[in-house]
mmCIF file of C-alpha atoms and ligand atoms in Angstrom:
data_model
loop_
_atom_site.group_PDB
_atom_site.id
_atom_site.type_symbol
_atom_site.label_atom_id
_atom_site.label_comp_id
_atom_site.label_asym_id
_atom_site.label_seq_id
_atom_site.Cartn_x
_atom_site.Cartn_y
_atom_site.Cartn_z
ATOM 1 C CA MET A 247 -168.639 66.576 122.121
ATOM 2 C CA LEU A 248 -171.736 65.759 121.064
ATOM 3 C CA ILE A 249 -174.524 68.764 119.622
ATOM 4 C CA GLN A 250 -178.353 67.905 118.655
ATOM 5 C CA TRP A 251 -178.971 70.645 116.633
ATOM 6 C CA PHE A 252 -182.845 71.124 117.092
ATOM 7 C CA PRO A 253 -185.000 73.598 115.412
ATOM 8 C CA GLY A 254 -185.077 75.427 118.622
ATOM 9 C CA HIS A 255 -181.722 75.523 119.829
ATOM 10 C CA MET A 256 -180.641 76.410 116.329
ATOM 11 C CA ALA A 257 -183.024 79.488 117.331
ATOM 12 C CA LYS A 258 -181.773 79.610 120.857
ATOM 13 C CA THR A 259 -177.755 79.796 119.080
ATOM 14 C CA LYS A 260 -178.700 81.873 116.013
ATOM 15 C CA ARG A 261 -179.809 84.795 119.154
ATOM 16 C CA LEU A 262 -176.840 84.666 121.099
ATOM 17 C CA ILE A 263 -174.756 84.403 118.103
ATOM 18 C CA GLU A 264 -176.023 87.675 117.357
ATOM 19 C CA GLU A 265 -175.513 89.529 120.996
ATOM 20 C CA HIS A 266 -172.446 88.294 120.076
ATOM 21 C CA LEU A 267 -172.065 89.960 117.248
ATOM 22 C CA LYS A 268 -172.582 93.581 118.297
ATOM 23 C CA SER A 269 -169.732 93.415 120.301
ATOM 24 C CA VAL A 270 -167.496 93.171 117.445
ATOM 25 C CA ASP A 271 -165.380 95.049 114.813
ATOM 26 C CA VAL A 272 -164.464 91.739 113.069
ATOM 27 C CA ALA A 273 -166.745 88.240 112.237
ATOM 28 C CA ALA A 274 -163.436 85.717 111.407
ATOM 29 C CA GLU A 275 -165.670 82.493 109.786
ATOM 30 C CA LEU A 276 -163.156 79.592 110.396
ATOM 31 C CA LEU A 277 -163.656 76.359 107.957
ATOM 32 C CA ASP A 278 -161.876 73.403 107.676
ATOM 33 C CA ALA A 279 -159.028 73.690 104.711
ATOM 34 C CA ARG A 280 -160.650 69.898 103.743
ATOM 35 C CA ILE A 281 -164.600 70.753 103.415
ATOM 36 C CA PRO A 282 -165.082 74.774 102.877
ATOM 37 C CA PHE A 283 -167.820 73.896 101.122
ATOM 38 C CA SER A 284 -169.471 71.322 103.052
ATOM 39 C CA GLY A 285 -168.630 72.413 106.931
ATOM 40 C CA ALA A 286 -169.727 75.768 106.367
ATOM 41 C CA ASN A 287 -172.683 77.016 107.811
ATOM 42 C CA PRO A 288 -176.151 77.704 105.838
ATOM 43 C CA MET A 289 -177.212 81.062 107.698
ATOM 44 C CA VAL A 290 -173.276 82.587 108.196
ATOM 45 C CA GLU A 291 -173.726 85.092 105.565
ATOM 46 C CA GLU A 292 -177.564 86.151 106.540
ATOM 47 C CA LEU A 293 -176.209 86.203 110.684
ATOM 48 C CA ILE A 294 -172.405 88.261 109.968
ATOM 49 C CA GLY A 295 -174.611 91.313 108.434
ATOM 50 C CA THR A 296 -172.849 93.447 106.475
ATOM 51 C CA LYS A 297 -170.317 93.347 109.379
ATOM 52 C CA ALA A 298 -166.802 93.270 108.393
ATOM 53 C CA ARG A 299 -166.156 89.618 107.771
ATOM 54 C CA ILE A 300 -162.988 87.057 107.151
ATOM 55 C CA VAL A 301 -162.721 83.835 106.019
ATOM 56 C CA ILE A 302 -160.404 81.512 107.698
ATOM 57 C CA LEU A 303 -159.398 77.960 106.245
ATOM 58 C CA ASN A 304 -157.948 76.212 108.374
ATOM 59 C CA LYS A 305 -156.887 72.580 109.281
ATOM 60 C CA ALA A 306 -154.342 73.459 105.719
ATOM 61 C CA ASP A 307 -151.780 71.102 106.721
ATOM 62 C CA LEU A 308 -153.670 67.875 106.201
ATOM 63 C CA ALA A 309 -155.394 69.914 103.461
ATOM 64 C CA ASP A 310 -154.586 69.736 99.574
ATOM 65 C CA PRO A 311 -152.612 72.291 98.597
ATOM 66 C CA VAL A 312 -153.679 72.711 95.695
ATOM 67 C CA MET A 313 -157.285 72.592 95.857
ATOM 68 C CA THR A 314 -156.841 75.728 99.198
ATOM 69 C CA LYS A 315 -154.765 78.191 96.082
ATOM 70 C CA LYS A 316 -158.451 77.769 94.426
ATOM 71 C CA TRP A 317 -160.175 77.873 97.781
ATOM 72 C CA GLU A 318 -158.915 80.887 98.581
ATOM 73 C CA GLU A 319 -159.503 81.983 94.889
ATOM 74 C CA TYR A 320 -162.826 81.480 95.471
ATOM 75 C CA PHE A 321 -163.638 83.014 98.509
ATOM 76 C CA ARG A 322 -161.745 86.512 97.246
ATOM 77 C CA LYS A 323 -164.009 86.512 93.855
ATOM 78 C CA LYS A 324 -166.702 86.231 96.050
ATOM 79 C CA GLY A 325 -165.050 89.742 97.515
ATOM 80 C CA ALA A 326 -163.533 87.599 101.091
ATOM 81 C CA SER A 327 -160.386 88.200 102.581
ATOM 82 C CA VAL A 328 -159.313 84.624 102.884
ATOM 83 C CA VAL A 329 -156.613 83.591 104.167
ATOM 84 C CA SER A 330 -155.548 79.561 105.177
ATOM 85 C CA ILE A 331 -152.896 78.849 107.921
ATOM 86 C CA SER A 332 -152.927 75.797 110.191
ATOM 87 C CA CYS A 333 -152.619 75.912 113.916
ATOM 88 C CA LYS A 334 -150.389 73.530 114.071
ATOM 89 C CA ASP A 335 -147.802 76.354 111.892
ATOM 90 C CA GLY A 336 -146.536 78.859 114.388
ATOM 91 C CA LYS A 337 -145.059 81.296 111.192
ATOM 92 C CA ASP A 338 -149.845 81.282 109.601
ATOM 93 C CA ARG A 339 -150.077 83.516 112.898
ATOM 94 C CA LYS A 340 -148.452 87.511 111.136
ATOM 95 C CA LYS A 341 -150.879 86.366 108.458
ATOM 96 C CA LEU A 342 -153.917 85.831 110.840
ATOM 97 C CA LEU A 343 -153.026 89.112 112.335
ATOM 98 C CA ARG A 344 -152.306 90.889 109.609
ATOM 99 C CA ILE A 345 -155.553 89.871 107.515
ATOM 100 C CA ILE A 346 -157.161 91.042 111.322
ATOM 101 C CA ARG A 347 -156.077 93.982 111.280
ATOM 102 C CA GLU A 348 -156.670 94.888 107.816
ATOM 103 C CA ALA A 349 -160.883 93.816 108.718
ATOM 104 C CA ALA A 350 -160.946 96.124 111.403
ATOM 105 C CA LEU A 351 -159.299 98.748 109.927
ATOM 106 C CA PRO A 352 -162.072 100.106 107.635
ATOM 107 C CA VAL A 353 -164.486 100.547 111.779
ATOM 108 C CA LEU A 354 -161.178 102.193 112.924
ATOM 109 C CA THR A 355 -160.909 104.644 111.492
ATOM 110 C CA LYS A 356 -164.522 106.160 111.275
ATOM 111 C CA TRP A 357 -164.626 105.156 115.017
ATOM 112 C CA LYS A 358 -161.206 107.635 115.350
ATOM 113 C CA SER A 359 -162.910 110.384 112.462
ATOM 114 C CA ARG A 360 -165.980 111.330 114.789
ATOM 115 C CA GLY A 361 -163.472 111.633 117.645
ATOM 116 C CA PHE A 362 -163.958 108.620 120.147
ATOM 117 C CA LYS A 363 -160.501 107.618 121.423
ATOM 118 C CA ALA A 364 -158.815 105.105 119.821
ATOM 119 C CA ARG A 365 -159.233 101.196 120.826
ATOM 120 C CA SER A 366 -158.422 97.801 119.928
ATOM 121 C CA ALA A 367 -160.331 96.739 117.046
ATOM 122 C CA ARG A 368 -162.420 93.181 118.725
ATOM 123 C CA VAL A 369 -162.851 90.154 116.994
ATOM 124 C CA MET A 370 -165.208 86.776 116.368
ATOM 125 C CA ILE A 371 -164.509 83.434 116.031
ATOM 126 C CA LEU A 372 -167.831 81.968 113.961
ATOM 127 C CA GLY A 373 -167.765 77.480 112.851
ATOM 128 C CA ILE A 374 -169.130 74.902 113.413
ATOM 129 C CA PRO A 375 -167.740 71.841 115.579
ATOM 130 C CA ASN A 376 -164.420 70.840 115.810
ATOM 131 C CA VAL A 377 -163.624 72.896 113.043
ATOM 132 C CA GLY A 378 -160.239 73.939 115.728
ATOM 133 C CA LYS A 379 -162.283 77.535 117.443
ATOM 134 C CA SER A 380 -160.918 77.160 120.494
ATOM 135 C CA THR A 381 -156.930 75.717 119.014
ATOM 136 C CA LEU A 382 -157.225 78.465 117.076
ATOM 137 C CA ILE A 383 -157.198 81.074 119.943
ATOM 138 C CA ASN A 384 -155.091 79.851 121.949
ATOM 139 C CA PHE A 385 -153.426 80.105 118.695
ATOM 140 C CA ILE A 386 -153.401 83.870 117.861
ATOM 141 C CA ALA A 387 -152.717 85.221 122.512
ATOM 142 C CA GLY A 388 -150.376 82.770 121.577
ATOM 143 C CA ALA A 389 -148.020 83.394 125.278
ATOM 144 C CA ALA A 390 -148.917 86.610 125.616
ATOM 145 C CA MET A 391 -152.530 85.752 126.068
ATOM 146 C CA THR A 392 -154.338 88.039 128.982
ATOM 147 C CA ARG A 393 -158.031 87.454 130.303
ATOM 148 C CA THR A 394 -159.826 90.771 130.724
ATOM 149 C CA ALA A 395 -163.000 89.959 132.924
ATOM 150 C CA ASN A 396 -166.728 92.197 132.709
ATOM 151 C CA THR A 397 -165.024 94.352 130.346
ATOM 152 C CA PRO A 398 -166.825 98.166 131.213
ATOM 153 C CA GLY A 399 -170.329 99.341 128.687
ATOM 154 C CA HIS A 400 -171.680 96.880 126.266
ATOM 155 C CA THR A 401 -169.475 94.889 126.317
ATOM 156 C CA ARG A 402 -170.285 94.174 130.083
ATOM 157 C CA GLY A 403 -170.022 90.221 130.553
ATOM 158 C CA LYS A 404 -168.632 89.322 128.094
ATOM 159 C CA GLN A 405 -164.123 87.925 127.952
ATOM 160 C CA TRP A 406 -161.988 89.376 126.118
ATOM 161 C CA VAL A 407 -158.980 88.046 125.005
ATOM 162 C CA LYS A 408 -155.817 91.050 125.515
ATOM 163 C CA LEU A 409 -154.079 90.541 122.348
ATOM 164 C CA SER A 410 -150.487 93.102 123.002
ATOM 165 C CA ASP A 411 -151.341 94.601 119.391
ATOM 166 C CA GLY A 412 -154.768 96.129 119.730
ATOM 167 C CA LEU A 413 -156.583 93.688 118.491
ATOM 168 C CA ASP A 414 -158.969 92.084 121.333
ATOM 169 C CA LEU A 415 -160.290 88.689 120.325
ATOM 170 C CA LEU A 416 -163.792 87.246 122.058
ATOM 171 C CA ASP A 417 -162.872 83.826 124.217
ATOM 172 C CA THR A 418 -166.779 82.862 123.170
ATOM 173 C CA PRO A 419 -166.313 81.299 120.121
ATOM 174 C CA GLY A 420 -169.544 81.108 117.851
ATOM 175 C CA VAL A 421 -170.691 77.871 117.487
ATOM 176 C CA LEU A 422 -172.672 77.112 114.276
ATOM 177 C CA TRP A 423 -174.873 74.159 113.429
ATOM 178 C CA PRO A 424 -172.754 72.343 110.287
ATOM 179 C CA LYS A 425 -175.313 71.676 106.874
ATOM 180 C CA PHE A 426 -177.689 68.768 107.064
ATOM 181 C CA GLU A 427 -180.179 68.252 104.608
ATOM 182 C CA ASP A 428 -176.895 68.062 101.841
ATOM 183 C CA GLN A 429 -176.225 64.270 102.323
ATOM 184 C CA GLU A 430 -172.752 64.597 100.335
ATOM 185 C CA ALA A 431 -171.600 67.372 102.972
ATOM 186 C CA ALA A 432 -173.016 65.083 105.838
ATOM 187 C CA LEU A 433 -170.561 62.325 104.869
ATOM 188 C CA ARG A 434 -167.414 64.385 104.736
ATOM 189 C CA LEU A 435 -168.218 65.862 108.562
ATOM 190 C CA ALA A 436 -168.189 62.725 109.967
ATOM 191 C CA ALA A 437 -165.255 61.774 108.040
ATOM 192 C CA THR A 438 -163.598 65.065 109.046
ATOM 193 C CA GLY A 439 -165.112 64.219 112.710
ATOM 194 C CA ALA A 440 -168.099 67.375 113.188
ATOM 195 C CA ILE A 441 -169.906 65.132 113.627
ATOM 196 C CA ALA A 442 -170.071 62.629 116.236
ATOM 197 C CA GLY A 443 -169.222 59.356 116.113
ATOM 198 C CA ASP A 444 -172.878 58.274 117.960
ATOM 199 C CA VAL A 445 -175.443 59.689 115.200
ATOM 200 C CA PHE A 446 -174.167 59.046 111.571
ATOM 201 C CA ASP A 447 -173.150 55.257 109.554
ATOM 202 C CA ALA A 448 -169.689 54.840 109.615
ATOM 203 C CA HIS A 449 -169.773 51.454 106.986
ATOM 204 C CA SER A 450 -171.798 55.340 104.588
ATOM 205 C CA VAL A 451 -169.080 58.004 106.257
ATOM 206 C CA VAL A 452 -165.224 55.188 105.662
ATOM 207 C CA ILE A 453 -167.805 53.881 101.566
ATOM 208 C CA SER A 454 -167.592 57.249 100.771
ATOM 209 C CA LEU A 455 -164.266 59.037 101.897
ATOM 210 C CA LEU A 456 -162.289 55.316 100.359
ATOM 211 C CA ASP A 457 -163.643 55.919 97.283
ATOM 212 C CA ALA A 458 -162.785 59.789 96.869
ATOM 213 C CA LEU A 459 -159.768 59.060 98.237
ATOM 214 C CA LYS A 460 -158.789 56.151 95.751
ATOM 215 C CA LYS A 461 -159.300 59.169 93.140
ATOM 216 C CA MET A 462 -157.339 61.508 94.756
ATOM 217 C CA ALA A 463 -154.909 60.273 96.936
ATOM 218 C CA PRO A 464 -154.467 56.421 95.494
ATOM 219 C CA GLN A 465 -150.385 56.378 96.015
ATOM 220 C CA VAL A 466 -150.702 57.109 99.565
ATOM 221 C CA LEU A 467 -154.008 54.315 99.986
ATOM 222 C CA MET A 468 -151.643 51.850 98.270
ATOM 223 C CA GLU A 469 -148.492 52.316 100.744
ATOM 224 C CA LYS A 470 -151.060 53.200 103.841
ATOM 225 C CA TYR A 471 -151.539 49.458 103.767
ATOM 226 C CA LYS A 472 -149.442 48.169 102.232
ATOM 227 C CA LEU A 473 -152.051 46.763 98.700
ATOM 228 C CA LYS A 474 -150.808 45.993 95.511
ATOM 229 C CA GLU A 475 -154.035 47.051 94.066
ATOM 230 C CA LEU A 476 -156.893 49.475 94.674
ATOM 231 C CA SER A 477 -160.014 47.365 94.169
ATOM 232 C CA ASP A 478 -163.580 49.120 92.207
ATOM 233 C CA GLU A 479 -164.979 47.780 94.285
ATOM 234 C CA VAL A 480 -164.780 49.949 97.435
ATOM 235 C CA GLU A 481 -166.792 46.832 100.215
ATOM 236 C CA ILE A 482 -163.771 44.897 98.708
ATOM 237 C CA LEU A 483 -160.637 47.044 99.183
ATOM 238 C CA LEU A 484 -162.722 48.401 102.119
ATOM 239 C CA GLU A 485 -161.717 44.100 103.324
ATOM 240 C CA GLU A 486 -158.388 44.309 102.190
ATOM 241 C CA ILE A 487 -157.205 47.127 104.373
ATOM 242 C CA GLY A 488 -158.798 44.775 107.462
ATOM 243 C CA ARG A 489 -157.206 41.959 106.648
ATOM 244 C CA ARG A 490 -153.924 43.936 105.703
ATOM 245 C CA ARG A 491 -153.913 45.285 109.223
ATOM 246 C CA GLY A 492 -154.752 42.559 111.255
ATOM 247 C CA CYS A 493 -158.455 43.771 111.968
ATOM 248 C CA LEU A 494 -160.028 40.390 111.982
ATOM 249 C CA LEU A 495 -162.572 38.787 114.220
ATOM 250 C CA PRO A 496 -162.919 34.521 115.411
ATOM 251 C CA GLY A 497 -161.825 32.773 112.590
ATOM 252 C CA GLY A 498 -160.351 34.740 110.403
ATOM 253 C CA VAL A 499 -163.487 36.998 109.544
ATOM 254 C CA VAL A 500 -162.216 40.971 108.591
ATOM 255 C CA ASP A 501 -163.698 43.149 111.495
ATOM 256 C CA PHE A 502 -165.413 46.079 109.712
ATOM 257 C CA GLU A 503 -166.589 48.327 112.708
ATOM 258 C CA ARG A 504 -162.756 48.100 114.055
ATOM 259 C CA THR A 505 -161.359 48.802 109.885
ATOM 260 C CA GLU A 506 -163.580 51.547 109.437
ATOM 261 C CA THR A 507 -162.977 53.534 112.962
ATOM 262 C CA LEU A 508 -158.354 52.489 112.051
ATOM 263 C CA VAL A 509 -160.032 54.182 108.702
ATOM 264 C CA LEU A 510 -161.150 57.801 109.708
ATOM 265 C CA HIS A 511 -158.914 57.863 112.480
ATOM 266 C CA ASP A 512 -155.906 57.490 109.645
ATOM 267 C CA PHE A 513 -158.083 60.078 107.719
ATOM 268 C CA ARG A 514 -157.973 62.626 110.724
ATOM 269 C CA GLN A 515 -154.829 62.318 111.724
ATOM 270 C CA GLY A 516 -153.548 63.195 108.284
ATOM 271 C CA LYS A 517 -151.617 60.206 107.264
ATOM 272 C CA LEU A 518 -154.006 59.656 104.515
ATOM 273 C CA GLY A 519 -152.500 62.363 102.132
ATOM 274 C CA ARG A 520 -153.196 65.518 102.893
ATOM 275 C CA VAL A 521 -156.799 65.314 100.917
ATOM 276 C CA THR A 522 -159.584 68.308 100.096
ATOM 277 C CA LEU A 523 -163.133 66.259 99.389
ATOM 278 C CA ASP A 524 -164.606 69.351 98.299
ATOM 279 C CA LYS A 525 -164.357 70.183 94.891
ATOM 280 C CA VAL A 526 -164.541 73.798 94.018
ATOM 281 C CA PRO A 527 -168.007 74.879 92.206
ATOM 282 C CA GLU A 528 -167.360 75.509 88.561
ATOM 283 C CA GLU A 529 -167.066 79.191 87.019
ATOM 284 C CA LYS A 530 -170.286 79.996 85.367
ATOM 285 C CA GLU A 531 -169.095 80.504 82.653
HETATM 286 N N1 GTP B 903 -153.714 68.972 111.891
HETATM 287 C C1 GTP B 903 -154.379 70.395 112.799
HETATM 288 N N2 GTP B 903 -155.497 70.136 114.015
HETATM 289 C C2 GTP B 903 -156.157 71.166 114.546
HETATM 290 C C3 GTP B 903 -155.991 72.443 113.287
HETATM 291 N N3 GTP B 903 -156.553 73.062 114.503
HETATM 292 C C4 GTP B 903 -156.690 72.541 115.758
HETATM 293 N N4 GTP B 903 -157.134 71.063 115.417
HETATM 294 C C5 GTP B 903 -157.900 69.933 115.712
HETATM 295 O O1 GTP B 903 -158.542 70.731 115.607
HETATM 296 C C6 GTP B 903 -159.267 69.361 116.731
HETATM 297 C C7 GTP B 903 -160.670 70.346 116.446
HETATM 298 O O2 GTP B 903 -160.526 70.925 118.102
HETATM 299 P P1 GTP B 903 -161.071 72.418 118.887
HETATM 300 O O3 GTP B 903 -159.732 74.014 118.895
HETATM 301 O O4 GTP B 903 -161.163 72.283 119.794
HETATM 302 O O5 GTP B 903 -162.043 72.945 118.046
HETATM 303 P P2 GTP B 903 -163.735 73.883 118.558
HETATM 304 O O6 GTP B 903 -163.666 74.344 116.951
HETATM 305 O O7 GTP B 903 -162.880 74.487 119.038
HETATM 306 O O8 GTP B 903 -164.547 72.690 118.030
HETATM 307 P P3 GTP B 903 -165.950 72.253 119.103
HETATM 308 O O9 GTP B 903 -165.362 73.795 120.701
HETATM 309 O O10 GTP B 903 -166.345 71.189 119.859
HETATM 310 O O11 GTP B 903 -167.428 73.841 118.896
HETATM 311 C C8 GTP B 903 -158.079 69.569 117.904
HETATM 312 O O12 GTP B 903 -158.429 67.919 117.784
HETATM 313 C C9 GTP B 903 -157.781 70.626 116.862
HETATM 314 O O13 GTP B 903 -156.443 69.849 117.532
HETATM 315 C C10 GTP B 903 -154.705 73.614 112.375
HETATM 316 O O14 GTP B 903 -154.734 73.820 111.548
HETATM 317 N N5 GTP B 903 -154.182 71.756 112.050
HETATM 318 MG MG1 MG B 904 -163.597 75.191 121.327
#
């Protein structure tokens, strides 16, 4: 889905999310484990405010496991509750539910101490396009999903996915806009598929992706495309990949456009290894 983020649209999105946030106890910020920095919305902390927040590093199956640990550590040091998961791995459901419940506990305890009847913890998922919000909602809901329409009270009009174990999930995720100003971040967002194909220049995206992959996963790159060596020149590397994969135009010239599509597809499918594009910021001594 292509979303054009005009300033007016952003303001409207912000208002809508703020409105939804009022009815939840926990805001779950979903990040792509391959780009926890580039894929973070610049305003999310301001939006969430003092609400209990958890960071979910999703698509961990596509990210470098060592880097994911480092990113978890990074968020933990910043005081956030963090968990890394893959919606492709059913085993991760439990740890996800545990962290959500932990985050909601203080709110629910306070609620009860004020003499109110016990109630479920309410959670909202936030994240940029394509990070896996819908998949995550289905993943947590699993087979036990029941939708309750028009819950009375201040949650009126909202749809909740009722989980059997004392958790309610708002089934409308907050779609956040990604970073725009940061060129590096934009290239990575495009590489992972968070920015739709027609708003970026695929050539630059693939060139910068190959440049990163050359350093991060040279072996996989060579094996996948049956290359004897990796050319220092990324343009030449791209051409060699095209030749290897038979992406040719009449006359035997490499079809760059097709080659770029192929490389992007392979990367997004995880066929070029488990790669994390964002480095954890260096700690200041
Ligand atoms: N490998 C992998 N793919 C995932 C994971 N979670 C989601 N995906 C894939 O990511 C793509 C986007 O998922 P969605 O759930 O549609 O993302 P979304 O955030 O709802 O996207 P929008 O509705 O466009 O904002 C889909 O192809 C999912 O199958 C994961 O943990 N691992
Ligand atoms: Mg969705």
